[in-house]
XYZ file of C-alpha atoms in Angstrom:
717
model
C 106.920 114.865 75.485
C 106.515 117.066 78.541
C 107.267 120.792 78.590
C 110.125 122.216 80.552
C 109.599 124.945 83.077
C 110.053 127.489 80.336
C 107.146 128.941 78.337
C 103.795 128.425 80.016
C 105.204 125.701 82.224
C 105.082 126.853 85.831
C 103.599 130.214 84.942
C 100.447 131.315 86.722
C 98.451 133.920 84.846
C 95.310 135.840 85.786
C 94.092 137.477 88.960
C 92.841 135.578 91.990
C 89.123 134.964 91.710
C 86.528 136.143 94.136
C 85.430 133.944 97.018
C 82.340 131.907 96.177
C 79.259 132.077 98.373
C 76.994 129.198 99.293
C 74.320 130.669 97.012
C 76.603 130.944 93.962
C 75.021 129.030 91.062
C 77.347 126.424 89.581
C 76.855 128.089 86.203
C 78.416 131.237 87.668
C 81.169 129.574 89.681
C 84.709 130.918 89.443
C 86.998 127.995 90.255
C 90.368 126.378 89.696
C 90.365 122.915 88.102
C 93.410 120.969 89.279
C 95.073 117.634 88.616
C 98.310 116.031 89.810
C 100.515 113.232 88.571
C 102.351 111.348 91.320
C 104.849 108.604 92.049
C 102.080 106.336 93.328
C 98.499 106.054 94.560
C 99.147 105.952 98.313
C 98.782 109.544 99.515
C 100.721 108.648 102.676
C 103.930 107.940 100.781
C 103.636 109.145 97.168
C 105.120 112.413 95.902
C 103.850 114.878 93.301
C 105.793 115.064 90.028
C 103.456 117.219 87.903
C 100.688 119.748 88.535
C 98.246 121.205 86.032
C 95.594 123.786 86.877
C 93.365 126.146 84.943
C 90.608 128.569 85.708
C 86.966 128.357 84.810
C 84.614 131.308 85.029
C 81.021 130.191 84.984
C 80.682 127.861 82.031
C 83.799 129.136 80.273
C 87.399 127.910 80.456
C 89.791 130.823 80.816
C 92.362 129.582 78.319
C 95.099 132.060 79.212
C 94.833 131.476 82.948
C 96.604 128.231 83.737
C 99.421 126.780 85.809
C 101.589 123.877 84.653
C 104.851 122.526 85.998
C 106.982 119.431 86.473
C 108.387 118.790 89.944
C 111.469 116.916 91.092
C 110.184 114.737 93.938
C 113.623 113.964 95.268
C 112.873 110.217 95.158
C 112.962 107.678 92.309
C 109.855 107.397 90.122
C 108.660 103.756 90.071
C 108.593 102.236 86.563
C 104.999 101.108 87.096
C 103.793 104.702 87.414
C 106.024 105.873 84.567
C 104.182 103.366 82.390
C 100.938 105.241 83.141
C 101.891 108.881 82.750
C 105.208 108.656 80.916
C 107.108 110.604 83.561
C 110.301 109.035 84.820
C 113.479 110.121 86.556
C 114.886 111.636 83.354
C 111.884 113.930 82.876
C 111.732 115.268 86.429
C 115.422 115.442 87.311
C 116.519 119.066 87.631
C 112.964 120.416 87.793
C 112.061 122.659 90.761
C 111.169 121.133 94.086
C 107.642 121.504 95.453
C 108.679 124.096 98.052
C 109.831 126.352 95.196
C 106.612 126.243 93.159
C 104.152 126.164 96.066
C 103.959 129.940 96.732
C 103.103 130.541 93.068
C 100.503 127.762 93.000
C 99.041 128.910 96.307
C 98.631 132.416 94.893
C 97.111 131.043 91.675
C 94.478 129.092 93.627
C 93.838 131.897 96.101
C 90.453 131.425 97.746
C 88.908 129.770 94.696
C 86.934 126.544 94.824
C 89.060 123.621 93.607
C 87.399 121.238 91.141
C 88.910 117.872 90.267
C 88.277 114.214 89.519
C 88.640 112.282 92.810
C 89.885 115.601 94.150
C 90.278 114.257 97.691
C 93.416 112.424 96.532
C 94.911 115.546 94.929
C 94.148 117.613 98.008
C 95.687 114.979 100.293
C 98.815 115.000 98.114
C 99.054 118.787 98.218
C 98.583 118.787 101.990
C 101.400 116.287 102.471
C 103.778 118.186 100.169
C 103.027 121.486 101.914
C 103.747 119.956 105.299
C 107.000 118.378 104.024
C 107.983 121.832 102.737
C 107.460 123.244 106.243
C 104.597 125.501 105.157
C 101.125 125.856 106.660
C 98.376 123.968 104.847
C 95.067 125.776 104.451
C 92.167 123.438 103.538
C 90.279 124.395 100.401
C 86.645 124.078 99.450
C 86.361 121.451 96.709
C 83.971 119.838 94.251
C 84.576 116.305 92.994
C 83.619 115.590 89.384
C 83.254 111.872 90.031
C 80.695 112.493 92.774
C 78.838 115.136 90.750
C 78.609 112.733 87.817
C 77.161 110.058 90.099
C 74.550 112.558 91.288
C 73.704 113.642 87.739
C 73.673 110.137 86.241
C 73.444 107.477 88.973
C 73.079 104.542 86.556
C 76.350 104.871 84.653
C 78.550 101.777 84.795
C 81.830 103.652 85.240
C 82.829 107.146 86.374
C 86.487 107.038 85.339
C 87.597 110.275 83.649
C 87.919 108.880 80.125
C 84.562 107.105 80.378
C 82.831 110.297 81.560
C 84.399 112.239 78.702
C 83.279 109.618 76.179
C 79.740 109.576 77.610
C 79.505 113.369 77.290
C 81.125 113.473 73.847
C 84.244 115.278 75.060
C 87.558 114.668 73.326
C 90.484 114.307 75.735
C 93.909 115.591 74.734
C 96.942 114.642 76.803
C 95.369 111.939 78.976
C 97.475 111.263 82.087
C 99.179 114.627 81.847
C 98.173 116.943 84.650
C 97.058 119.813 82.405
C 95.367 117.461 79.922
C 93.346 115.790 82.674
C 92.561 119.176 84.236
C 91.165 120.455 80.944
C 89.096 117.298 80.450
C 87.786 117.662 84.001
C 86.815 121.286 83.333
C 84.900 120.348 80.185
C 83.126 117.514 81.992
C 82.150 119.848 84.831
C 80.638 122.339 82.385
C 78.769 119.564 80.549
C 77.332 118.272 83.838
C 75.763 121.612 84.825
C 72.399 121.200 83.020
C 72.179 117.584 84.197
C 72.738 118.682 87.789
C 70.085 121.399 87.456
C 67.649 118.697 86.385
C 68.406 117.027 89.736
C 67.738 120.332 91.580
C 71.439 120.866 92.228
C 72.073 124.450 91.189
C 74.219 126.154 93.784
C 77.572 125.482 95.390
C 75.945 124.625 98.714
C 73.473 122.264 97.045
C 76.324 120.490 95.234
C 78.232 120.105 98.498
C 75.143 118.854 100.323
C 74.351 116.344 97.563
C 77.958 115.129 97.639
C 77.827 114.648 101.414
C 74.545 112.788 101.121
C 76.047 110.503 98.473
C 79.051 109.773 100.682
C 76.765 109.008 103.631
C 74.719 106.605 101.533
C 77.865 104.832 100.364
C 79.150 104.585 103.929
C 75.889 103.064 105.143
C 75.856 100.610 102.263
C 79.434 99.570 102.951
C 78.907 99.434 106.706
C 82.028 101.497 107.198
C 83.142 105.023 107.919
C 82.383 107.875 105.562
C 85.305 109.342 103.699
C 85.993 112.978 104.420
C 84.059 115.274 102.090
C 85.275 118.817 101.797
C 82.685 121.460 102.509
C 82.724 125.134 103.344
C 86.144 126.084 104.709
C 86.477 129.564 106.098
C 83.993 130.877 103.574
C 81.613 133.724 104.400
C 82.903 133.932 107.923
C 82.701 137.700 107.764
C 79.431 139.443 107.075
C 79.563 140.290 103.364
C 77.747 143.581 103.838
C 78.770 144.372 107.398
C 79.119 148.118 106.775
C 75.865 148.396 104.919
C 73.580 151.300 105.706
C 70.064 149.893 105.710
C 68.409 153.172 104.690
C 68.527 152.552 100.919
C 66.869 149.168 101.436
C 64.014 150.597 103.495
C 63.092 153.532 101.280
C 62.080 153.982 97.695
C 63.299 156.595 95.241
C 60.040 158.542 95.515
C 60.808 159.107 99.207
C 64.037 161.025 98.527
C 63.721 162.481 95.021
C 63.442 166.170 94.209
C 60.026 166.867 92.733
C 58.402 168.222 90.624
C 60.876 168.140 87.732
C 62.111 171.477 86.390
C 62.110 171.608 82.588
C 63.366 173.940 79.891
C 62.835 173.926 76.125
C 65.826 172.765 74.111
C 65.968 176.084 72.255
C 66.414 178.024 75.505
C 69.737 179.710 76.165
C 72.203 178.565 78.791
C 71.632 181.817 80.672
C 68.009 180.770 81.218
C 69.136 177.425 82.608
C 71.541 179.177 85.001
C 68.707 181.402 86.198
C 66.591 178.347 87.014
C 69.456 176.579 88.785
C 70.116 179.598 90.985
C 66.569 180.740 91.742
C 65.210 177.214 92.360
C 68.279 176.027 94.313
C 68.606 172.914 92.155
C 71.536 171.233 90.437
C 69.963 170.201 87.114
C 67.167 170.946 84.672
C 65.494 168.650 82.156
C 65.546 169.582 78.490
C 62.370 169.005 76.491
C 61.299 169.062 72.879
C 57.691 169.455 71.809
C 56.726 165.974 73.042
C 58.890 164.751 75.898
C 62.012 165.065 78.028
C 65.092 164.405 75.898
C 68.068 165.132 78.168
C 69.493 166.873 81.205
C 71.767 169.870 81.877
C 73.642 169.910 85.190
C 75.792 172.420 87.067
C 78.880 170.692 85.701
C 77.642 171.121 82.120
C 77.238 174.834 82.770
C 80.759 175.160 84.191
C 82.280 173.309 81.230
C 80.584 175.624 78.708
C 81.519 178.833 80.525
C 85.095 177.617 80.977
C 85.386 176.813 77.274
C 83.434 179.692 75.695
C 83.438 182.435 78.270
C 80.646 185.005 77.993
C 79.636 183.612 74.597
C 78.529 180.436 76.326
C 75.508 182.170 77.863
C 73.805 182.213 74.440
C 74.368 178.504 73.682
C 71.094 176.499 73.285
C 70.760 173.976 76.104
C 69.890 171.195 73.632
C 73.425 171.396 72.257
C 75.075 170.721 75.626
C 72.610 168.397 77.332
C 73.442 164.822 78.301
C 71.286 162.403 76.328
C 69.689 159.937 76.369
C 68.418 160.612 79.855
C 69.331 157.900 82.377
C 66.407 157.138 84.675
C 65.232 155.001 87.549
C 61.696 154.071 88.603
C 60.106 156.054 91.414
C 59.058 152.710 92.929
C 62.609 151.308 92.946
C 64.460 151.052 96.225
C 67.100 153.707 96.778
C 69.933 151.154 96.624
C 69.146 150.541 92.967
C 69.532 154.234 92.158
C 72.872 154.282 93.990
C 74.065 151.246 92.084
C 73.070 152.745 88.734
C 74.737 156.081 89.487
C 77.893 154.287 90.557
C 77.964 152.064 87.465
C 77.417 154.957 85.072
C 79.551 157.479 86.976
C 76.622 159.929 87.234
C 75.511 162.386 89.885
C 71.964 162.788 88.557
C 69.235 160.371 87.498
C 65.813 161.114 86.154
C 62.929 159.542 88.046
C 60.016 158.099 86.065
C 56.645 156.909 87.310
C 55.228 153.464 86.372
C 53.774 155.002 83.215
C 57.161 156.304 82.090
C 56.607 160.015 82.778
C 59.450 161.987 84.379
C 58.303 162.979 87.869
C 61.501 164.093 89.589
C 65.251 163.800 89.968
C 67.565 161.995 92.328
C 71.082 163.265 92.943
C 74.057 162.528 95.144
C 72.874 165.508 97.178
C 69.606 163.674 97.900
C 71.500 160.554 98.896
C 74.009 162.301 101.146
C 71.124 163.992 102.900
C 69.809 160.532 103.776
C 73.157 158.910 104.701
C 72.944 156.446 101.819
C 76.100 157.244 99.885
C 78.245 154.872 101.978
C 75.999 151.845 101.426
C 77.514 148.603 100.180
C 74.990 146.711 98.099
C 74.073 144.570 95.143
C 73.676 147.668 93.009
C 72.956 147.483 89.298
C 74.670 144.160 88.554
C 71.585 142.105 87.702
C 70.101 144.783 85.485
C 73.211 144.979 83.297
C 74.793 141.508 83.501
C 76.281 140.803 80.048
C 75.673 137.035 80.052
C 74.117 134.163 81.980
C 77.244 133.500 84.046
C 77.493 137.101 85.259
C 73.753 137.193 85.806
C 74.006 134.117 88.038
C 76.947 135.593 89.928
C 74.986 138.776 90.621
C 71.882 136.822 91.647
C 73.924 134.751 94.102
C 74.659 137.867 96.167
C 71.001 138.293 97.089
C 70.957 135.845 100.062
C 73.961 137.596 101.624
C 72.191 140.928 101.281
C 69.004 139.457 102.764
C 70.952 137.948 105.660
C 72.521 141.278 106.528
C 69.173 143.052 106.430
C 67.662 140.410 108.722
C 70.580 140.799 111.124
C 69.944 144.550 111.097
C 66.312 143.871 112.138
C 64.791 145.158 108.909
C 61.102 144.268 108.547
C 60.920 140.918 106.676
C 58.213 142.411 104.462
C 60.750 144.990 103.299
C 63.294 142.234 102.666
C 60.657 140.327 100.682
C 59.925 143.448 98.651
C 63.644 143.798 97.839
C 63.914 140.140 96.822
C 60.812 140.547 94.647
C 62.249 143.665 93.055
C 65.395 141.743 92.109
C 63.331 138.857 90.682
C 61.494 141.374 88.536
C 64.790 142.862 87.338
C 66.207 139.363 86.826
C 63.228 138.430 84.643
C 63.575 141.634 82.662
C 67.274 140.971 82.081
C 66.510 137.379 81.048
C 64.064 138.760 78.479
C 66.684 141.193 77.172
C 69.284 138.435 76.885
C 66.665 136.251 75.213
C 65.950 138.964 72.655
C 69.695 139.261 71.989
C 69.973 135.497 71.451
C 67.141 135.592 68.948
C 68.654 138.530 67.078
C 71.989 136.687 66.873
C 70.151 133.641 65.513
C 68.561 135.737 62.757
C 65.082 135.771 64.312
C 64.894 139.566 64.254
C 63.336 141.934 66.747
C 59.919 141.569 68.437
C 57.266 141.481 65.695
C 54.705 143.484 67.698
C 54.669 145.382 71.013
C 54.564 143.068 74.008
C 55.095 142.925 77.770
C 56.663 140.350 80.070
C 54.694 139.892 83.288
C 55.927 138.547 86.622
C 53.108 136.823 88.496
C 52.540 135.459 91.987
C 54.601 136.377 95.030
C 57.302 138.271 93.115
C 54.658 140.339 91.339
C 53.003 140.933 94.698
C 56.317 142.081 96.188
C 56.367 139.283 98.781
C 58.748 136.660 97.405
C 61.356 135.050 99.617
C 64.462 133.162 98.525
C 62.643 129.937 97.566
C 61.437 131.441 94.309
C 60.468 129.652 91.141
C 59.282 131.044 87.842
C 55.821 132.576 87.447
C 55.753 134.670 84.274
C 53.601 135.437 81.259
C 53.676 137.390 78.004
C 50.983 139.570 76.481
C 51.524 140.715 72.882
C 49.494 143.191 70.911
C 48.307 141.102 67.935
C 48.852 137.668 66.410
C 46.964 134.391 66.428
C 47.904 131.182 68.311
C 50.469 129.281 66.277
C 51.044 132.288 64.019
C 54.431 133.913 63.406
C 54.053 136.374 66.275
C 53.062 133.662 68.735
C 55.925 131.401 67.626
C 58.388 134.263 68.068
C 57.201 134.872 71.623
C 57.153 131.144 72.358
C 60.845 131.052 71.491
C 61.502 134.129 73.616
C 59.564 132.609 76.524
C 61.704 129.466 76.255
C 64.889 131.552 76.387
C 63.583 133.419 79.435
C 62.724 130.187 81.245
C 66.063 128.568 80.403
C 68.085 131.607 81.504
C 66.205 131.932 84.791
C 66.605 128.220 85.481
C 70.332 128.397 84.741
C 70.949 131.241 87.200
C 68.979 129.646 90.031
C 65.264 130.359 89.596
C 63.888 126.928 88.620
C 61.140 126.177 86.151
C 57.638 126.496 87.607
C 56.355 123.008 88.404
C 52.843 124.157 87.535
C 53.952 125.351 84.106
C 53.160 129.024 84.742
C 55.747 130.306 82.251
C 55.501 132.347 79.082
C 56.944 129.522 77.019
C 53.630 127.684 77.521
C 50.670 128.750 75.370
C 48.359 129.103 78.368
C 50.508 131.965 79.655
C 51.349 133.595 76.308
C 48.535 135.289 74.390
C 47.628 138.376 72.451
C 45.667 141.148 74.143
C 42.228 140.033 72.981
C 42.834 136.393 73.877
C 43.963 137.457 77.343
C 40.720 139.379 77.736
C 38.724 136.349 76.602
C 40.668 134.141 79.015
C 40.037 136.515 81.912
C 36.322 136.576 81.136
C 36.400 132.775 81.033
C 38.056 132.618 84.451
C 35.399 134.838 85.923
C 32.580 132.686 84.480
C 33.886 129.425 85.979
C 32.020 127.818 88.849
C 34.528 125.368 90.378
C 37.128 126.668 92.845
C 39.661 124.073 91.668
C 39.607 125.722 88.213
C 40.976 128.885 89.790
C 44.079 127.511 91.531
C 46.483 129.030 88.987
C 44.277 131.897 87.915
C 44.186 134.151 90.939
C 47.950 134.740 90.864
C 47.351 136.723 87.670
C 45.842 139.400 89.887
C 49.294 139.837 91.438
C 51.093 140.344 88.098
C 53.351 143.261 87.283
C 54.841 144.167 83.871
C 58.638 144.226 83.977
C 59.767 144.472 80.349
C 58.535 145.753 77.023
C 55.373 147.823 76.665
C 54.573 148.279 80.357
C 51.308 150.091 79.627
C 50.118 147.057 77.661
C 50.788 144.841 80.680
C 49.116 147.256 83.087
C 46.010 147.400 80.883
C 45.516 143.621 81.081
C 45.999 143.637 84.870
C 43.473 146.468 85.242
C 41.022 144.654 82.972
C 41.223 141.570 85.188
C 40.319 143.683 88.227
C 37.509 145.404 86.378
C 35.896 142.150 85.234
C 36.480 140.340 88.527
C 35.042 143.202 90.593
C 31.813 143.092 88.579
C 31.226 139.363 89.196
C 29.791 138.412 92.620
C 29.965 134.715 91.692
C 33.685 134.978 90.953
C 34.364 136.781 94.225
C 32.372 134.175 96.151
C 34.382 131.362 94.551
C 37.660 133.057 95.485
C 36.290 133.629 98.991
C 35.440 129.946 99.305
C 39.014 129.022 98.445
C 40.417 131.523 100.952
C 38.162 130.186 103.715
C 39.373 126.576 103.447
C 42.184 127.217 105.912
C 42.417 125.038 108.996
C 44.737 125.844 111.936
C 47.896 123.644 111.740
C 47.765 122.699 115.416
C 47.559 119.373 117.204
C 45.010 118.500 119.871
C 47.518 119.627 122.517
C 48.291 122.949 120.849
C 51.548 122.111 119.102
C 52.309 122.493 115.411
C 51.369 119.619 113.107
C 54.742 118.638 111.647
C 55.727 116.636 108.586
C 58.104 113.655 108.611
C 61.082 116.036 108.758
C 59.773 117.933 111.740
C 58.689 120.986 109.770
C 55.500 122.980 109.331
C 54.505 124.451 105.965
C 54.044 128.138 106.762
C 53.058 129.070 103.240
C 50.071 126.746 103.050
C 49.177 127.095 106.750
C 50.008 130.774 107.275
C 50.940 133.092 104.431
C 48.640 131.741 101.721
C 45.347 132.452 103.551
C 46.597 135.984 104.243
C 47.611 136.956 100.727
C 44.683 135.066 99.195
C 42.237 136.806 101.511
C 43.798 140.221 100.861
C 43.562 139.573 97.105
C 39.860 138.632 97.348
C 39.114 141.744 99.386
C 41.036 143.889 96.890
C 38.994 142.525 93.974
C 35.768 142.881 95.952
C 36.454 146.511 96.901
C 38.196 147.364 93.607
C 41.511 148.166 95.263
C 44.132 148.418 92.499
C 47.116 147.440 94.608
C 49.477 144.469 94.649
C 51.158 144.148 98.044
C 49.167 142.549 100.863
C 49.661 145.392 103.405
C 48.717 147.964 100.768
C 45.596 146.012 99.857
C 44.436 145.537 103.442
C 45.081 149.151 104.426
C 43.109 150.332 101.375
C 40.236 147.985 102.291
C 40.374 149.408 105.821
C 40.159 152.939 104.416
C 37.063 151.928 102.454
C 35.374 150.547 105.568
C 35.713 146.939 104.477
C 37.541 145.792 107.621
C 38.170 146.807 111.221
C 41.433 148.401 112.285
C 42.003 145.681 114.903
C 41.582 142.862 112.385
C 43.886 144.475 109.838
C 46.511 145.112 112.501
C 46.339 141.489 113.715
C 46.615 140.110 110.180
C 49.520 142.358 109.183
C 51.426 141.532 112.376
C 50.876 137.831 111.657
C 52.018 138.378 108.070
C 55.241 139.993 109.286
C 56.000 137.305 111.878
C 55.332 134.339 109.571
C 57.322 135.824 106.693
C 60.197 136.412 109.089
C 60.196 132.794 110.275
C 60.201 131.514 106.703
C 63.007 133.860 105.670
C 65.174 132.907 108.661
C 64.766 129.214 107.816
C 65.612 129.755 104.154
C 68.799 131.609 105.043
C 69.898 128.684 107.238
C 68.876 126.080 104.655
C 70.646 127.925 101.853
C 73.951 127.891 103.711
C 73.589 124.158 104.380
C 72.592 123.253 100.825
C 69.101 122.177 101.877
C 66.496 122.825 99.144
C 64.681 126.049 99.957
C 61.020 125.799 100.819
C 58.348 127.483 102.963
C 58.697 124.730 105.586
C 60.116 125.761 108.957
C 61.838 123.477 111.463
C 60.254 124.443 114.754
C 63.077 122.793 116.735
C 65.262 125.759 115.726
C 62.983 128.122 117.612
C 63.318 129.070 121.233
C 60.358 128.838 123.563
C 59.345 132.493 123.162
C 59.895 132.426 119.398
C 57.724 129.361 119.037
C 54.973 130.912 121.158
C 55.058 134.105 119.073
C 54.844 132.097 115.859
C 51.883 130.080 117.176
C 50.131 133.309 118.099
C 50.800 134.733 114.622
C 49.438 131.645 112.878
C 46.333 131.688 115.065
C 45.695 135.293 113.947
C 45.243 134.028 110.367
C 41.687 133.273 111.437
C 41.013 137.044 111.313
C 41.541 137.259 107.530
C 39.477 134.113 106.989
C 36.643 135.710 108.920
C 37.005 138.989 106.993
C 36.707 137.191 103.675
C 33.580 135.385 104.869
C 31.817 138.528 106.093
C 29.246 140.065 103.819
C 29.689 137.602 100.976
C 28.074 138.897 97.806
């Protein structure tokens, strides 16, 4: 009935998985699911007689990567336990002892998270066996399926493994065999993931925190001591990006690119390209046809042709040797994204395009070496090219570690926010691409008309922190509400929302998502909607409208998205009543201070720095931008442009921008701490964490918010 040590029994296959981070979404978790069969249920005296383990990667069981073995415990197996799992003295006699199999099992587990049903028992058994074997026990980070099920479905009558499987519609094969129970546990874990997300438990740290909270509640109810709950053990003790050069995170591609681009017609001879390379001192030229840039010829291409053809190579048309299609990066992207793309593709040259898609320059390894960026360790291009939701979540989970390192390197929090926002934009674009692929696989075809996906709010403004939720919209060229085009984009919007939620960016509580009709319209309906917004006369009608002025197109026909954004500015700028309504909203701010000068705190001892600090700043900057027709998105860019137009004093703008920087920094610091502890991320800051000087500086920054409120109120139209 039970396999011998031959075949797959006792064999560990597959490489050790990467160490999980606190921010790793459960849907992207690489883990080992483990179960043991023992001689009894008392971990102080029982011995292990069978171990089964397998790997899961995200929401997929790695079928070929498993470990299974019988173990001779060296003591008799009680008949009562044999009656449960069918393993008696005859089955285990002559099997290897635990000390023989432990090195192989230890290597199979590596630094992976261990998942199991009542895993504390299995871990206690392993610890005892390791100590009996004279080896050193290293505690592992664990997740318990029984506890997670109680969090996901607190009203179930029973959380026994078979009952959970039956409830979730999972068929169990080999119950009370270690590998059979491990596989059932893995399938239950995967089935619980969407239920846990519905309870706002998305990441490893959030699952651990929820488990600890559950154990504390049980201990209080029982009036006893809380059982030990495994948490982070030796994880992320080293800085993940300790050698990171911060330059590529502080500068954009346009700061380091070679410009203007040098082009050559595709019919030109190679000798003409060589002449340009030499006389201009460049390493590549773009090849064009009658309409646009089609490819690139580099120094290496030249050498290959001359080596292969000799002198005859000088007469070869450049179009026949160019690299195509041209790989590009946006001029507005941070340099680290260009490095990541070049590394992924194995290239030394990238074209640089402006927001309209035109080629405006080139970026090369020579540019990067000149600016010390080639040694940077970074997130790279992983989000932009993740093949599935699991890999997308794994890439997204690296963002907090990157943000933490930048904060520790004293990078301006506004720059960190811009990087986070850039990744949210890329994440949304990739979700749209994966959504399109899902629809094509389902026979729904390709997009019926040109369209653009828009990211709204703080991420569109370039000022999002880690506590992000979804704010997105779709504009499509033509098609009526409820028509075939609209229904196609409704389905796409649903895929986008579901993918983002799965990887860790939750659904927008206010419903600002493209899957909802209010945020998914054709071009003309968007224009009508914008005109309707501007005609409204109640400030409360505008609570979700003004964030549209922060939108940025991230996928599809970008020019279509830009045209709607520009139209909103054009119409809003021409309406004094609309500007006055927005001004009234921005001026509702009240200082969050007590009578004695302290912060007004909530029941958890925190102050909401979004509502009481950041919101008046970005709202005021947005109003001023609409008023002065400043076509910019980021708050500093808007205020500096208003200053240049004489719409504000230099002192006021400086005070507001310094306050903006300080408040954003306090919020980001708190979110990094909360994320590691599994506390839900929010804009609320615990002031008890702050030293005396830090608290005083934060109070001063919040008090400076009054300057933007006054600016908005001056010269109302």
